[in-house]
Amino acid sequence: MTAPHADLIVERPMVTDGAALWRIAKDSRTLDLNSSYSYLLWCRDFAGTSAVARGADGEPVGFVTGYTRPDRPDTLLVWQVAVDPAQRGRGVAARLLDGLTARVAAEQPLTAVETTITPGNTASERLFTSYATRHGATVERTVLFEAGEFPDGPHDPEVLYRIGPLTPTSH
């Protein structure tokens, strides 16, 4: 594994980052690509629960989008994580996830992180299980959406990973 960049900055996304986030998601070839409009809105409306990693030139090289669940405001649902192909294998996704959860926890109570992962997405499985290990939390896995529940054609099931409990010192 290549050493992480010392000059990598993790911060809130800005609306002007929306196009880069859309491109990174498109280039991932694993994420469900949303419309470019949705990435612009995400950077405006959910910047507080999302993060962007910037390289030395200030351009986004990775992102994580998320939101706090309305019925569980102490739970951060991580929607998408993506890293530019040229930056993979350098710990960018882990730094994004750690930085985001630390920022959210500093602003509001945070006891759990949730995400969904399709079976076979080993990179995401490793990212979130290693996050749980680093933060001394357990991982509960349950199928959230079965394959047949998706109306737009073949889709793998989405497995919910619930990571917690997080304590104030663990994020």
PDB file of C-alpha atoms in Angstrom:
ATOM      1  CA  MET A   1       0.000   0.000   0.000  1.00  0.00           C
ATOM      2  CA  THR A   2       1.282   3.449  -0.890  1.00  0.00           C
ATOM      3  CA  ALA A   3       1.674   5.917   1.979  1.00  0.00           C
ATOM      4  CA  PRO A   4      -1.174   8.392   2.445  1.00  0.00           C
ATOM      5  CA  HIS A   5      -0.641  11.892   1.114  1.00  0.00           C
ATOM      6  CA  ALA A   6       0.380  14.306   3.836  1.00  0.00           C
ATOM      7  CA  ASP A   7      -1.167  17.118   1.809  1.00  0.00           C
ATOM      8  CA  LEU A   8      -4.606  15.514   1.546  1.00  0.00           C
ATOM      9  CA  ILE A   9      -7.317  17.758   2.990  1.00  0.00           C
ATOM     10  CA  VAL A  10     -10.669  16.358   4.149  1.00  0.00           C
ATOM     11  CA  GLU A  11     -13.428  18.949   4.454  1.00  0.00           C
ATOM     12  CA  ARG A  12     -17.057  19.761   3.698  1.00  0.00           C
ATOM     13  CA  PRO A  13     -17.940  19.722   0.010  1.00  0.00           C
ATOM     14  CA  MET A  14     -19.047  22.884  -1.769  1.00  0.00           C
ATOM     15  CA  VAL A  15     -21.626  23.134  -4.550  1.00  0.00           C
ATOM     16  CA  THR A  16     -18.772  23.721  -6.991  1.00  0.00           C
ATOM     17  CA  ASP A  17     -17.521  20.188  -6.136  1.00  0.00           C
ATOM     18  CA  GLY A  18     -20.712  18.550  -7.425  1.00  0.00           C
ATOM     19  CA  ALA A  19     -19.409  17.958 -10.952  1.00  0.00           C
ATOM     20  CA  ALA A  20     -16.192  16.359  -9.660  1.00  0.00           C
ATOM     21  CA  LEU A  21     -18.146  14.101  -7.288  1.00  0.00           C
ATOM     22  CA  TRP A  22     -20.357  12.986 -10.178  1.00  0.00           C
ATOM     23  CA  ARG A  23     -17.260  12.230 -12.297  1.00  0.00           C
ATOM     24  CA  ILE A  24     -15.564  10.279  -9.469  1.00  0.00           C
ATOM     25  CA  ALA A  25     -18.771   8.287  -8.906  1.00  0.00           C
ATOM     26  CA  LYS A  26     -19.059   7.603 -12.645  1.00  0.00           C
ATOM     27  CA  ASP A  27     -15.423   6.527 -12.882  1.00  0.00           C
ATOM     28  CA  SER A  28     -15.833   4.156  -9.912  1.00  0.00           C
ATOM     29  CA  ARG A  29     -17.792   1.740 -12.141  1.00  0.00           C
ATOM     30  CA  THR A  30     -19.254   0.204  -8.962  1.00  0.00           C
ATOM     31  CA  LEU A  31     -21.581   2.868  -7.566  1.00  0.00           C
ATOM     32  CA  ASP A  32     -25.131   3.425  -8.712  1.00  0.00           C
ATOM     33  CA  LEU A  33     -24.602   6.698 -10.585  1.00  0.00           C
ATOM     34  CA  ASN A  34     -27.089   9.404  -9.669  1.00  0.00           C
ATOM     35  CA  SER A  35     -27.851  12.416 -11.854  1.00  0.00           C
ATOM     36  CA  SER A  36     -25.323  15.248 -11.892  1.00  0.00           C
ATOM     37  CA  TYR A  37     -28.076  17.416 -10.417  1.00  0.00           C
ATOM     38  CA  SER A  38     -28.293  15.162  -7.354  1.00  0.00           C
ATOM     39  CA  TYR A  39     -24.557  15.593  -6.619  1.00  0.00           C
ATOM     40  CA  LEU A  40     -24.948  19.376  -6.818  1.00  0.00           C
ATOM     41  CA  LEU A  41     -27.892  19.233  -4.419  1.00  0.00           C
ATOM     42  CA  TRP A  42     -26.019  16.855  -2.116  1.00  0.00           C
ATOM     43  CA  CYS A  43     -23.106  19.297  -1.885  1.00  0.00           C
ATOM     44  CA  ARG A  44     -25.542  22.073  -1.003  1.00  0.00           C
ATOM     45  CA  ASP A  45     -28.053  20.351   1.282  1.00  0.00           C
ATOM     46  CA  PHE A  46     -25.994  17.599   2.930  1.00  0.00           C
ATOM     47  CA  ALA A  47     -22.526  19.178   3.078  1.00  0.00           C
ATOM     48  CA  GLY A  48     -22.606  18.950   6.877  1.00  0.00           C
ATOM     49  CA  THR A  49     -22.839  15.158   6.733  1.00  0.00           C
ATOM     50  CA  SER A  50     -20.588  14.640   3.721  1.00  0.00           C
ATOM     51  CA  ALA A  51     -16.877  15.085   3.053  1.00  0.00           C
ATOM     52  CA  VAL A  52     -14.520  15.622   0.147  1.00  0.00           C
ATOM     53  CA  ALA A  53     -10.810  14.811  -0.011  1.00  0.00           C
ATOM     54  CA  ARG A  54      -8.712  17.333  -1.909  1.00  0.00           C
ATOM     55  CA  GLY A  55      -5.298  16.744  -3.367  1.00  0.00           C
ATOM     56  CA  ALA A  56      -2.411  19.221  -3.370  1.00  0.00           C
ATOM     57  CA  ASP A  57      -4.027  21.156  -6.228  1.00  0.00           C
ATOM     58  CA  GLY A  58      -7.300  21.564  -4.286  1.00  0.00           C
ATOM     59  CA  GLU A  59      -9.272  19.336  -6.640  1.00  0.00           C
ATOM     60  CA  PRO A  60     -11.486  16.571  -5.206  1.00  0.00           C
ATOM     61  CA  VAL A  61      -9.906  13.099  -5.302  1.00  0.00           C
ATOM     62  CA  GLY A  62     -12.574  11.331  -3.246  1.00  0.00           C
ATOM     63  CA  PHE A  63     -15.804  11.829  -1.372  1.00  0.00           C
ATOM     64  CA  VAL A  64     -18.246  10.358   1.084  1.00  0.00           C
ATOM     65  CA  THR A  65     -21.893  11.410   1.136  1.00  0.00           C
ATOM     66  CA  GLY A  66     -24.203  10.797   4.036  1.00  0.00           C
ATOM     67  CA  TYR A  67     -27.068  12.035   6.148  1.00  0.00           C
ATOM     68  CA  THR A  68     -28.380  11.599   9.648  1.00  0.00           C
ATOM     69  CA  ARG A  69     -31.473   9.469   9.736  1.00  0.00           C
ATOM     70  CA  PRO A  70     -34.596  11.494  10.593  1.00  0.00           C
ATOM     71  CA  ASP A  71     -35.938   8.752  12.886  1.00  0.00           C
ATOM     72  CA  ARG A  72     -32.483   8.116  14.419  1.00  0.00           C
ATOM     73  CA  PRO A  73     -30.612  11.435  14.486  1.00  0.00           C
ATOM     74  CA  ASP A  74     -27.659   9.806  16.280  1.00  0.00           C
ATOM     75  CA  THR A  75     -27.084   7.525  13.247  1.00  0.00           C
ATOM     76  CA  LEU A  76     -25.107   8.627  10.201  1.00  0.00           C
ATOM     77  CA  LEU A  77     -26.127   6.784   7.039  1.00  0.00           C
ATOM     78  CA  VAL A  78     -23.222   6.729   4.584  1.00  0.00           C
ATOM     79  CA  TRP A  79     -24.710   6.850   1.091  1.00  0.00           C
ATOM     80  CA  GLN A  80     -21.702   6.698  -1.225  1.00  0.00           C
ATOM     81  CA  VAL A  81     -17.922   6.524  -0.920  1.00  0.00           C
ATOM     82  CA  ALA A  82     -15.690   6.887  -3.973  1.00  0.00           C
ATOM     83  CA  VAL A  83     -12.046   7.623  -4.645  1.00  0.00           C
ATOM     84  CA  ASP A  84     -10.452   8.656  -7.925  1.00  0.00           C
ATOM     85  CA  PRO A  85      -8.798   5.584  -9.515  1.00  0.00           C
ATOM     86  CA  ALA A  86      -5.354   7.252  -9.390  1.00  0.00           C
ATOM     87  CA  GLN A  87      -5.684   7.677  -5.600  1.00  0.00           C
ATOM     88  CA  ARG A  88      -6.889   4.195  -4.638  1.00  0.00           C
ATOM     89  CA  GLY A  89      -4.864   2.073  -2.225  1.00  0.00           C
ATOM     90  CA  ARG A  90      -3.619   5.086  -0.275  1.00  0.00           C
ATOM     91  CA  GLY A  91      -6.115   5.109   2.586  1.00  0.00           C
ATOM     92  CA  VAL A  92      -8.158   8.002   1.183  1.00  0.00           C
ATOM     93  CA  ALA A  93     -11.543   6.339   1.844  1.00  0.00           C
ATOM     94  CA  ALA A  94     -10.599   5.516   5.456  1.00  0.00           C
ATOM     95  CA  ARG A  95      -9.416   9.084   6.047  1.00  0.00           C
ATOM     96  CA  LEU A  96     -12.653  10.407   4.568  1.00  0.00           C
ATOM     97  CA  LEU A  97     -14.811   8.176   6.755  1.00  0.00           C
ATOM     98  CA  ASP A  98     -12.812   8.898   9.929  1.00  0.00           C
ATOM     99  CA  GLY A  99     -12.760  12.636   9.218  1.00  0.00           C
ATOM    100  CA  LEU A 100     -16.465  12.801   8.470  1.00  0.00           C
ATOM    101  CA  THR A 101     -17.562  10.879  11.547  1.00  0.00           C
ATOM    102  CA  ALA A 102     -15.245  12.925  13.796  1.00  0.00           C
ATOM    103  CA  ARG A 103     -16.714  16.156  12.404  1.00  0.00           C
ATOM    104  CA  VAL A 104     -20.320  14.995  12.725  1.00  0.00           C
ATOM    105  CA  ALA A 105     -19.704  13.696  16.265  1.00  0.00           C
ATOM    106  CA  ALA A 106     -18.221  17.066  17.263  1.00  0.00           C
ATOM    107  CA  GLU A 107     -21.449  18.763  16.162  1.00  0.00           C
ATOM    108  CA  GLN A 108     -24.098  16.312  17.408  1.00  0.00           C
ATOM    109  CA  PRO A 109     -24.422  12.980  19.242  1.00  0.00           C
ATOM    110  CA  LEU A 110     -23.307  10.073  17.031  1.00  0.00           C
ATOM    111  CA  THR A 111     -23.703   6.491  18.246  1.00  0.00           C
ATOM    112  CA  ALA A 112     -23.809   4.514  14.988  1.00  0.00           C
ATOM    113  CA  VAL A 113     -22.840   4.521  11.336  1.00  0.00           C
ATOM    114  CA  GLU A 114     -24.899   2.657   8.755  1.00  0.00           C
ATOM    115  CA  THR A 115     -24.273   1.867   5.119  1.00  0.00           C
ATOM    116  CA  THR A 116     -25.495  -0.646   2.585  1.00  0.00           C
ATOM    117  CA  ILE A 117     -23.155  -2.864   0.601  1.00  0.00           C
ATOM    118  CA  THR A 118     -23.967  -5.262  -2.201  1.00  0.00           C
ATOM    119  CA  PRO A 119     -22.595  -8.786  -1.747  1.00  0.00           C
ATOM    120  CA  GLY A 120     -19.179  -9.157  -3.335  1.00  0.00           C
ATOM    121  CA  ASN A 121     -18.126  -5.514  -2.916  1.00  0.00           C
ATOM    122  CA  THR A 122     -15.040  -6.503  -0.959  1.00  0.00           C
ATOM    123  CA  ALA A 123     -13.491  -3.006  -0.994  1.00  0.00           C
ATOM    124  CA  SER A 124     -16.516  -1.556   0.817  1.00  0.00           C
ATOM    125  CA  GLU A 125     -16.752  -4.542   3.150  1.00  0.00           C
ATOM    126  CA  ARG A 126     -13.085  -4.037   4.144  1.00  0.00           C
ATOM    127  CA  LEU A 127     -13.504  -0.264   4.528  1.00  0.00           C
ATOM    128  CA  PHE A 128     -16.436  -0.516   6.920  1.00  0.00           C
ATOM    129  CA  THR A 129     -15.256  -3.536   8.914  1.00  0.00           C
ATOM    130  CA  SER A 130     -11.847  -1.886   9.405  1.00  0.00           C
ATOM    131  CA  TYR A 131     -13.645   1.315  10.466  1.00  0.00           C
ATOM    132  CA  ALA A 132     -15.526  -0.699  13.090  1.00  0.00           C
ATOM    133  CA  THR A 133     -12.286  -2.281  14.304  1.00  0.00           C
ATOM    134  CA  ARG A 134     -10.494   1.084  14.549  1.00  0.00           C
ATOM    135  CA  HIS A 135     -13.376   2.480  16.572  1.00  0.00           C
ATOM    136  CA  GLY A 136     -13.963  -0.536  18.827  1.00  0.00           C
ATOM    137  CA  ALA A 137     -17.473  -1.084  17.492  1.00  0.00           C
ATOM    138  CA  THR A 138     -19.361  -4.144  16.321  1.00  0.00           C
ATOM    139  CA  VAL A 139     -20.921  -4.692  12.901  1.00  0.00           C
ATOM    140  CA  GLU A 140     -24.445  -6.056  12.492  1.00  0.00           C
ATOM    141  CA  ARG A 141     -25.421  -7.183   8.994  1.00  0.00           C
ATOM    142  CA  THR A 142     -28.983  -7.639   7.742  1.00  0.00           C
ATOM    143  CA  VAL A 143     -30.503  -7.481   4.275  1.00  0.00           C
ATOM    144  CA  LEU A 144     -32.195  -4.094   3.970  1.00  0.00           C
ATOM    145  CA  PHE A 145     -33.529  -4.413   0.423  1.00  0.00           C
ATOM    146  CA  GLU A 146     -33.959  -7.723  -1.394  1.00  0.00           C
ATOM    147  CA  ALA A 147     -33.022  -7.923  -5.080  1.00  0.00           C
ATOM    148  CA  GLY A 148     -36.683  -8.169  -6.135  1.00  0.00           C
ATOM    149  CA  GLU A 149     -37.602  -4.891  -4.424  1.00  0.00           C
ATOM    150  CA  PHE A 150     -35.789  -2.775  -7.028  1.00  0.00           C
ATOM    151  CA  PRO A 151     -38.217  -1.718  -9.776  1.00  0.00           C
ATOM    152  CA  ASP A 152     -35.638  -0.854 -12.437  1.00  0.00           C
ATOM    153  CA  GLY A 153     -34.288  -4.266 -13.360  1.00  0.00           C
ATOM    154  CA  PRO A 154     -31.693  -6.600 -11.962  1.00  0.00           C
ATOM    155  CA  HIS A 155     -30.050  -5.352  -8.783  1.00  0.00           C
ATOM    156  CA  ASP A 156     -28.146  -7.181  -6.101  1.00  0.00           C
ATOM    157  CA  PRO A 157     -29.583  -7.087  -2.586  1.00  0.00           C
ATOM    158  CA  GLU A 158     -28.372  -4.262  -0.356  1.00  0.00           C
ATOM    159  CA  VAL A 159     -26.995  -5.486   2.968  1.00  0.00           C
ATOM    160  CA  LEU A 160     -27.256  -3.010   5.834  1.00  0.00           C
ATOM    161  CA  TYR A 161     -24.094  -2.696   7.913  1.00  0.00           C
ATOM    162  CA  ARG A 162     -24.835  -1.103  11.294  1.00  0.00           C
ATOM    163  CA  ILE A 163     -21.647  -0.137  13.124  1.00  0.00           C
ATOM    164  CA  GLY A 164     -21.856   0.753  16.792  1.00  0.00           C
ATOM    165  CA  PRO A 165     -22.078   1.615  19.452  1.00  0.00           C
ATOM    166  CA  LEU A 166     -19.713   4.493  18.898  1.00  0.00           C
ATOM    167  CA  THR A 167     -18.583   6.342  21.979  1.00  0.00           C
ATOM    168  CA  PRO A 168     -17.390   9.951  22.116  1.00  0.00           C
ATOM    169  CA  THR A 169     -13.757   8.794  22.220  1.00  0.00           C
ATOM    170  CA  SER A 170     -14.097   6.244  19.395  1.00  0.00           C
ATOM    171  CA  HIS A 171     -14.596   8.642  16.482  1.00  0.00           C
TER     172      HIS A 171
END
